[in-house]
CSV table of C-alpha atoms in Angstrom, one decimal:
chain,number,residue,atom,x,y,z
A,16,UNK,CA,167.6,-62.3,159.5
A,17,UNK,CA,169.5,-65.5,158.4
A,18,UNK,CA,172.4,-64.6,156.2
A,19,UNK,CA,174.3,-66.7,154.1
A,20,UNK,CA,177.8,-64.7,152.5
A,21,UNK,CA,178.9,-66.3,149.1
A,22,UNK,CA,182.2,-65.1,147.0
A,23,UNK,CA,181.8,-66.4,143.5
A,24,UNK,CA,184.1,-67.6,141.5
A,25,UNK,CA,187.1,-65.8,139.3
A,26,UNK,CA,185.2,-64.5,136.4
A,27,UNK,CA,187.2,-62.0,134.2
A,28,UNK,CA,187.3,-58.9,135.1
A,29,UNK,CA,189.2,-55.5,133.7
A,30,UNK,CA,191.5,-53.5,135.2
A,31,UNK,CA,189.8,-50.2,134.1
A,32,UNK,CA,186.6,-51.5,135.3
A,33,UNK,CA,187.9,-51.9,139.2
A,34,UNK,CA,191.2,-49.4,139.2
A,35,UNK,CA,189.6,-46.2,140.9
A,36,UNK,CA,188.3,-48.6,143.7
A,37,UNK,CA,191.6,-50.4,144.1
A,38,UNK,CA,193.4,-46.9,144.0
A,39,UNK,CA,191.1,-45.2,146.3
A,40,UNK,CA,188.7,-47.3,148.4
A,41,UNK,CA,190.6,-47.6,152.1
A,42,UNK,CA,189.8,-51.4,152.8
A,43,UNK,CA,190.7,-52.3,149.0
A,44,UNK,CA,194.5,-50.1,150.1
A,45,UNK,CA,194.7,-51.8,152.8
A,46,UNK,CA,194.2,-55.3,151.9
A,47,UNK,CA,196.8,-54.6,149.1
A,48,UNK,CA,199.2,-53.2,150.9
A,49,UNK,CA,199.5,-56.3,152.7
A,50,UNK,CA,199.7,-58.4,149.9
A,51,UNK,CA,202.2,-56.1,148.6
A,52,UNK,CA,204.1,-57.3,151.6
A,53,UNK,CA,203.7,-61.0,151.1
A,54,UNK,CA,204.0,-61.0,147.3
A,55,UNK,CA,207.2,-58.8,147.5
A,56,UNK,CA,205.5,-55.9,144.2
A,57,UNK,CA,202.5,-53.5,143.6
A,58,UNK,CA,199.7,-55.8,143.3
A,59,UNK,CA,197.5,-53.3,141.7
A,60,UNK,CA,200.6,-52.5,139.7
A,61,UNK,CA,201.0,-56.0,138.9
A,62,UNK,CA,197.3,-56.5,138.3
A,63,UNK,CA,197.0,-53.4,135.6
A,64,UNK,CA,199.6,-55.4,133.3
A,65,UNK,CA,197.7,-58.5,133.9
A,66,UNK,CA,195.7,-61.0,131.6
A,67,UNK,CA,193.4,-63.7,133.5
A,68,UNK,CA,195.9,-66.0,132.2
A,69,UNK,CA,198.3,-64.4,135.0
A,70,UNK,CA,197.0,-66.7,137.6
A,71,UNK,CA,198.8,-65.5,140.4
A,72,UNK,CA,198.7,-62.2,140.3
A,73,UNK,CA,194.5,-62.5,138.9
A,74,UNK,CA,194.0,-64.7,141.8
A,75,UNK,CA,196.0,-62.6,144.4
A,76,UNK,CA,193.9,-59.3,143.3
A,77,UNK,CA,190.6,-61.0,143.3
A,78,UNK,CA,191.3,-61.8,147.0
A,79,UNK,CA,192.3,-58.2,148.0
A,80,UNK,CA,189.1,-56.9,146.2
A,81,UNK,CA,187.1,-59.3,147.5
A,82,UNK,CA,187.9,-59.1,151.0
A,83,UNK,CA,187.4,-55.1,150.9
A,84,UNK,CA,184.4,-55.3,149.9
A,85,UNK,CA,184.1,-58.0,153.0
A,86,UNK,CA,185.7,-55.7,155.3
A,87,UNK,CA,183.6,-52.5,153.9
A,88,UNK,CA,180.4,-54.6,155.0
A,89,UNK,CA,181.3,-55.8,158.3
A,90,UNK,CA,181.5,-51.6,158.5
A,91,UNK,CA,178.5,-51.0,157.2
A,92,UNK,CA,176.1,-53.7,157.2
A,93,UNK,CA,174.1,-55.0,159.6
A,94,UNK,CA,174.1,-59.2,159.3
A,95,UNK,CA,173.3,-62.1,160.6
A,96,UNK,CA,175.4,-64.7,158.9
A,97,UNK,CA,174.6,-68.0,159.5
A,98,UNK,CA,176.7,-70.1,156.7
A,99,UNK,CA,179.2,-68.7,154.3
A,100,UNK,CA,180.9,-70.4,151.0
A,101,UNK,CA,182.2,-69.7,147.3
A,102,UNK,CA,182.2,-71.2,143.8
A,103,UNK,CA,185.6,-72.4,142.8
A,104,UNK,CA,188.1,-69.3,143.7
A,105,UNK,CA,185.7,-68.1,146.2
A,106,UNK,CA,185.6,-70.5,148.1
A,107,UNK,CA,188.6,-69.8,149.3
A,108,UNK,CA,188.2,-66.1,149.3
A,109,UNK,CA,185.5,-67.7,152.0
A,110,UNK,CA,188.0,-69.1,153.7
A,111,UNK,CA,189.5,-66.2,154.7
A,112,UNK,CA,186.9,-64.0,155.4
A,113,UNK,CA,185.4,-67.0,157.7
A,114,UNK,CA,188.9,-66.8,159.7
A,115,UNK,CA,189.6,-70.5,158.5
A,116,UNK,CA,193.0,-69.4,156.2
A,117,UNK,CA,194.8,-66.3,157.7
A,118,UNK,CA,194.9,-63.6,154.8
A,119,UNK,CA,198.8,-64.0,154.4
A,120,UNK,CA,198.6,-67.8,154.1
A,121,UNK,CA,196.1,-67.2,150.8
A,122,UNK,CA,198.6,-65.4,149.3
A,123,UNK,CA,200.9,-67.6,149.8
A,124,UNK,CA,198.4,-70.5,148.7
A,125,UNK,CA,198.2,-68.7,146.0
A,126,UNK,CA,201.6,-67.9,145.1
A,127,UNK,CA,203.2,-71.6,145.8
A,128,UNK,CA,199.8,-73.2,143.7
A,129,UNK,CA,200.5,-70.9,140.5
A,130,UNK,CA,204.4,-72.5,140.7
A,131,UNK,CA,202.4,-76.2,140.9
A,132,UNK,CA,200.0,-75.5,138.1
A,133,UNK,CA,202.6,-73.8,136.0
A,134,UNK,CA,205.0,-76.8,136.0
A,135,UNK,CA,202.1,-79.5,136.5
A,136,UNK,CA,200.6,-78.3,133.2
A,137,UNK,CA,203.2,-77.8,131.4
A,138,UNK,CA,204.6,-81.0,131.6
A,139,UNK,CA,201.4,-82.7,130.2
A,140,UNK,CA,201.9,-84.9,126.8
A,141,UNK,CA,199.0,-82.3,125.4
A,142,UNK,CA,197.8,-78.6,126.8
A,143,UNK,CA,194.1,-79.0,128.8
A,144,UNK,CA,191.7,-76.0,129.3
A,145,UNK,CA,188.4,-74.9,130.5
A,146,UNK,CA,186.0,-73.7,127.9
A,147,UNK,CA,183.2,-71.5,129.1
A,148,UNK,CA,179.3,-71.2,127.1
A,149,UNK,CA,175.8,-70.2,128.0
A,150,UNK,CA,172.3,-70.6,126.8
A,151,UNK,CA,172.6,-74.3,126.8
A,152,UNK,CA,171.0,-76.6,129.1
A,153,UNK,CA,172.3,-79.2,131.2
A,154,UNK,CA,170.9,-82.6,129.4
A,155,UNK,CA,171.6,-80.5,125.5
A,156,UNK,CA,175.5,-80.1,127.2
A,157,UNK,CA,176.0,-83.6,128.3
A,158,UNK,CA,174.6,-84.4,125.1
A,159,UNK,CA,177.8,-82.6,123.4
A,160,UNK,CA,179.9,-83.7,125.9
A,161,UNK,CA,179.0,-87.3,125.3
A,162,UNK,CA,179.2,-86.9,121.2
A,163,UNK,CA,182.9,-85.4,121.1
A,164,UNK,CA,184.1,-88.2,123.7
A,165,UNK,CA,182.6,-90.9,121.0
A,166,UNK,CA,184.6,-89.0,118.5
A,167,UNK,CA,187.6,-89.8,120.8
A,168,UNK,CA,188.2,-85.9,121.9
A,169,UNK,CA,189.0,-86.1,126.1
A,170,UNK,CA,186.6,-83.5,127.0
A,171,UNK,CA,184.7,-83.4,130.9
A,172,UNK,CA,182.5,-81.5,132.2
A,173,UNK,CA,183.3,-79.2,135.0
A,174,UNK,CA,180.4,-76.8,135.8
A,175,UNK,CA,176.9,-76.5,135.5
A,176,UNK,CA,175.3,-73.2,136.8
A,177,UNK,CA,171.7,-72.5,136.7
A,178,UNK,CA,171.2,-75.3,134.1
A,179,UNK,CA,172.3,-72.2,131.3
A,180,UNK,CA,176.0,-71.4,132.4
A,181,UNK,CA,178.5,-74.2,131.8
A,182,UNK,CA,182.1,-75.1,131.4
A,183,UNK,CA,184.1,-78.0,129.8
A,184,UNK,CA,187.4,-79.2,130.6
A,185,UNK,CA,189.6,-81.0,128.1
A,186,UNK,CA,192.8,-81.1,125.5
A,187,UNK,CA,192.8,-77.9,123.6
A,188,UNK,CA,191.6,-80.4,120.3
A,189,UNK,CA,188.9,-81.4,122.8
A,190,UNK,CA,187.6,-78.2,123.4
A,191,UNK,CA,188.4,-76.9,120.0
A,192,UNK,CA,185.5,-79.4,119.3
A,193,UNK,CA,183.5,-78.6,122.2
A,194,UNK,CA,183.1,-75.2,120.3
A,195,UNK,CA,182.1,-76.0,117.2
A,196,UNK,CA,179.3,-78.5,118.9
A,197,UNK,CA,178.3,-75.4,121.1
A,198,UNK,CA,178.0,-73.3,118.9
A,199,UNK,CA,176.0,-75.9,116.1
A,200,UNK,CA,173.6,-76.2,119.2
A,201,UNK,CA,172.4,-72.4,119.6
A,202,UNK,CA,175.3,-71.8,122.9
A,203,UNK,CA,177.5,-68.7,122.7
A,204,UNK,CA,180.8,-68.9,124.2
A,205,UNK,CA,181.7,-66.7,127.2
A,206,UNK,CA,186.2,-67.5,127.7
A,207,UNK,CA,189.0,-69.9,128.1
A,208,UNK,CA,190.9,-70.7,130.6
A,209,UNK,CA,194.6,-72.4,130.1
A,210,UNK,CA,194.3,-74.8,132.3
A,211,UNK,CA,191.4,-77.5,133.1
A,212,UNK,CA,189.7,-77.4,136.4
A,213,UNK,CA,186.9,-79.3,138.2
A,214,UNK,CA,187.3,-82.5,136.7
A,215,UNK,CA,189.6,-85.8,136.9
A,216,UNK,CA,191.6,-84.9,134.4
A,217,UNK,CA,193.3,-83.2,136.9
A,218,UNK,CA,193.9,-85.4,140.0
A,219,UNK,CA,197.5,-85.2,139.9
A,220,UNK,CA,197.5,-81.6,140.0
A,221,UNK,CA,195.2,-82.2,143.1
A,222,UNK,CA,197.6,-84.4,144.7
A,223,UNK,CA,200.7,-82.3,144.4
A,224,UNK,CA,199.2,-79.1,145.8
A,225,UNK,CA,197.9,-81.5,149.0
A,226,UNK,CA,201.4,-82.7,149.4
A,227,UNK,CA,203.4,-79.3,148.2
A,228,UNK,CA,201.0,-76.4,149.0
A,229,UNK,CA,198.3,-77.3,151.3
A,230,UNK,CA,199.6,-78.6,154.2
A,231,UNK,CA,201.8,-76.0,155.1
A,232,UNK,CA,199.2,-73.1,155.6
A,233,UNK,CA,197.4,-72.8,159.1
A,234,UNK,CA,193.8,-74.2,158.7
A,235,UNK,CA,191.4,-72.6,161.9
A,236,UNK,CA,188.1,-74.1,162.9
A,237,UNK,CA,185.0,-72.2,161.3
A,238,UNK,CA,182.7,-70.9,163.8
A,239,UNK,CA,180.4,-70.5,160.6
A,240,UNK,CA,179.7,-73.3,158.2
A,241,UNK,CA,181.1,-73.3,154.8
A,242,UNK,CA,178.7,-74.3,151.9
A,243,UNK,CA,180.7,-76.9,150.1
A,244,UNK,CA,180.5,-76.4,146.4
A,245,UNK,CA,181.6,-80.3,145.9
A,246,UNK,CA,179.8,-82.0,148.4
A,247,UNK,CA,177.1,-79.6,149.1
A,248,UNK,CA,177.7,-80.4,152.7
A,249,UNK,CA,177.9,-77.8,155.8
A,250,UNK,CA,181.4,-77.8,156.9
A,251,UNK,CA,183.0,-76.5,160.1
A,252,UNK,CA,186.4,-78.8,160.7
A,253,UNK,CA,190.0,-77.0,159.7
A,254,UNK,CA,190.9,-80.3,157.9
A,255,UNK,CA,187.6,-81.3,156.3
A,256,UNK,CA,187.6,-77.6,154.7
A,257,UNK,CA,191.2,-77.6,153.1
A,258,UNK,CA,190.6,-81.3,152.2
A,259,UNK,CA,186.7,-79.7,150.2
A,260,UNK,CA,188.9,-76.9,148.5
A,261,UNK,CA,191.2,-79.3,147.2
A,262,UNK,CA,188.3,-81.6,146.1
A,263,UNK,CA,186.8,-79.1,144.0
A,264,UNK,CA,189.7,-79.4,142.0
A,265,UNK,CA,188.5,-82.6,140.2
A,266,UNK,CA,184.7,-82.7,141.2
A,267,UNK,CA,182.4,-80.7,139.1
A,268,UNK,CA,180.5,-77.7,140.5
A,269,UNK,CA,176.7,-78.4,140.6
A,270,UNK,CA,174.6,-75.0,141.6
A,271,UNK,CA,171.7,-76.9,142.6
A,272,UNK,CA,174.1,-78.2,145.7
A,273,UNK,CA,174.5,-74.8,146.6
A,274,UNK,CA,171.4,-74.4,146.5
A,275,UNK,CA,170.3,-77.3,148.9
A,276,UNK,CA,173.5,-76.3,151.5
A,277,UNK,CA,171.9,-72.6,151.4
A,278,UNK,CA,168.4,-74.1,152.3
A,279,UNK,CA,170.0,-76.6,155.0
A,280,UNK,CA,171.7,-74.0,156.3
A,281,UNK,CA,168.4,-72.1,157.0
A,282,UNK,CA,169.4,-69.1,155.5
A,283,UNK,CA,166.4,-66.5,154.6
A,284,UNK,CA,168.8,-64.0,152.5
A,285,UNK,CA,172.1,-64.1,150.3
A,286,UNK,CA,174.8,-61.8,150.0
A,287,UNK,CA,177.0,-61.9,147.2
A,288,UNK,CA,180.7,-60.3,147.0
A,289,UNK,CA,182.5,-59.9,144.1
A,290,UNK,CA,184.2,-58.0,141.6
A,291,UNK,CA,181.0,-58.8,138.9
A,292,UNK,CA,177.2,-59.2,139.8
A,293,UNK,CA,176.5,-62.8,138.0
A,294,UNK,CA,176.2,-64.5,141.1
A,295,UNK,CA,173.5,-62.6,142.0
A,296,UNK,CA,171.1,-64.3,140.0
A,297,UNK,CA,171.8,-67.8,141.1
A,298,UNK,CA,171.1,-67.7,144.5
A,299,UNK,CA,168.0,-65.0,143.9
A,300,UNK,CA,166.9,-68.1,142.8
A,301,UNK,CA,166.3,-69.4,146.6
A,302,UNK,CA,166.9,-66.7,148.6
A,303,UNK,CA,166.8,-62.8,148.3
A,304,UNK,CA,169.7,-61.7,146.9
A,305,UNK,CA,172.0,-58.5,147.5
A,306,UNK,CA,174.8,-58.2,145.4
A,307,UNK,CA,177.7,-56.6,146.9
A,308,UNK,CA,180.4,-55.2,143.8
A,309,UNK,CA,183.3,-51.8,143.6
A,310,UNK,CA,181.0,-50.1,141.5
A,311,UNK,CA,178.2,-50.2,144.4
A,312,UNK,CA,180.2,-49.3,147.0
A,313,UNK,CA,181.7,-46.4,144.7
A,314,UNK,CA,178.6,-45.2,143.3
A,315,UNK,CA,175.7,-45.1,146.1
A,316,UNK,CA,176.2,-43.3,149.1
A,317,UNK,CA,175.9,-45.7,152.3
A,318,UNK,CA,172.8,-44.7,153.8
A,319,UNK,CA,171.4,-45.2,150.6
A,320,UNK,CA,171.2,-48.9,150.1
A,321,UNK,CA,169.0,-51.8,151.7
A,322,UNK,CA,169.1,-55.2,151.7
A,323,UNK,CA,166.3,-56.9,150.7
A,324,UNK,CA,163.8,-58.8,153.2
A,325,UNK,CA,163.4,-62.6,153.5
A,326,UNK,CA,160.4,-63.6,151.0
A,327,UNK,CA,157.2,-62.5,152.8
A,328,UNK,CA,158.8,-60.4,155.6
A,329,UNK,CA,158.2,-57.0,155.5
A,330,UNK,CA,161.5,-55.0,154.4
A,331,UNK,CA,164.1,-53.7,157.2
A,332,UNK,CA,165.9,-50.5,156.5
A,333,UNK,CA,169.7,-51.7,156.5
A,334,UNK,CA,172.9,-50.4,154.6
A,335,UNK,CA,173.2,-51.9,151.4
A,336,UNK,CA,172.8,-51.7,147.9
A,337,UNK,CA,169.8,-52.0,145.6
A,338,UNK,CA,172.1,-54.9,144.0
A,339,UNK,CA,174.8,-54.9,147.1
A,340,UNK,CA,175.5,-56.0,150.4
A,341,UNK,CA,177.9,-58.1,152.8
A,342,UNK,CA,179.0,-58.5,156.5
């Protein structure tokens, strides 16, 4: 088997649906104990109070989940990954699991960008966002895009999953806008985020955490190439990979260069880990897809699951779940 891993992006996600696997699942303790460590507080305790607007603590406790799940399948499952990557967020969740960023040095990534965001943002003439919709298609959201620009609202777009699953960054007017013209056109709104992403607005932002953030963590050659979510390009080089994740900051995420990177990468199955199973749709879309998530770890016993086979091979017993799996 040819295995391509995949984290997906920060995508919001309760407390109560995750806190008995961050309270009792061994790898999730153990991951935040250590970021308890860096951090200086309870993570989980931190993450409890939290609101996705919390970036650094949301951020820091998608990791630690993330990677448990991560380090749960390099226990349990029975891979052969050939490429890795992530959307947005995950991609540096990727990162680490690919032994490019040491575990510490994405906390304190994360920690030292929130400070850069916080004061980056808030010290712009007018707030800027990132509105999330679905059940729209690409051309029908350009379409939107285009008529609230003519209108002179400063709106971009940012994202554009599976031609259904989009986001818009802009002023908070702009996207105010944005939502009315969603909504006129049959869309339904998913969240907001409080600041803009994935889009030029935000090349400053992108320069400050080169200069401020980024060049002080230690970046290792990957001896697995990452799937770059800008480029769609195969990516092995310490430097080429921090300079991609900063990228990503102003270049919008297009899932069909996933895809391709997945196919050049000659991967035969996908494994998606995360706290939520949305991912897993996406890349069933090329490859066979296991979806690896708390509540599948929690709720099937181990010898229980399988991943599923490459399309027209027969299917290999292997620990996973009916929706899960991971190295």
């Amino acid at each position: 088997m040819a295995d391509v891993v995949y984290f997906p992006g920060l995508v919001p996600t309760t407390f109560a649906t995750i806190e008995t696997y961050l309270r009792t699942d061994i790898y999730a303790r153990a991951r935040l104990r250590e970021a308890d460590e860096v951090l200086g507080y309870s993570l989980v305790d931190a993450y409890r109070d939290a609101e996705v607007y919390d970036w650094e603590v949301y951020e820091a406790g998608v990791l630690a989940l993330s990677l448990a799940l991560a380090d749960w399948a390099d226990d349990n499952l029975d891979l052969d990954p050939v490429a890795f990557g992530g959307q947005s967020f995950g991609a540096i969740v990727g990162a680490v699991w690919a032994g490019v960023l040491p575990y510490p040095d994405a906390l304190r990534l994360v920690r030292e960008s929130t400070r850069v965001e916080l004061d980056w943002f808030g010290s712009r003439p007018a707030p800027l966002g990132c509105f999330f919709f679905y059940r729209l298609d690409a051309v029908t959201v350009d379409g939107l895009i285009a008529r609230a620009r003519a209108e002179g609202h400063v709106v971009e777009g940012s994202i554009y999953l599976d031609n259904s699953v989009h986001a818009v960054s802009g002023t908070s007017t702009g996207l105010d806008r944005m939502r009315e013209l969603v909504a006129e056109a049959g869309g339904h709104a998913f969240y907001s985020m409080n600041r803009a992403e994935h889009c030029s607005l935000v090349q400053g932002l992108r320069d400050r955490l080169a200069a401020e953030v980024y060049r002080d963590l230690r970046w290792f050659r990957s001896s697995l190439p990452m799937l770059s979510d800008v480029s769609g390009a195969l990516l092995t080089d310490p430097d080429d990979i921090r300079d991609d994740l900063l990228d990503g900051w102003v270049t919008p995420v297009h899932w069909a260069a996933v895809s391709a990177a997945i196919r050049r990468a000659g991967a035969d199955r996908a494994v998606v880990i995360g706290p939520r199973t949305m991912f897993g749709r996406l890349t069933q879309r090329t490859v066979p897809t296991a979806v690896l998530t708390p509540r599948s770890v929690l709720e099937h016993p181990a010898t229980a699951f399988r991943l599923p086979a490459p399309a027209g091979a027969a299917r290999v017993p292997a620990v996973a779940a009916a929706s899960g799996g991971a190295r």
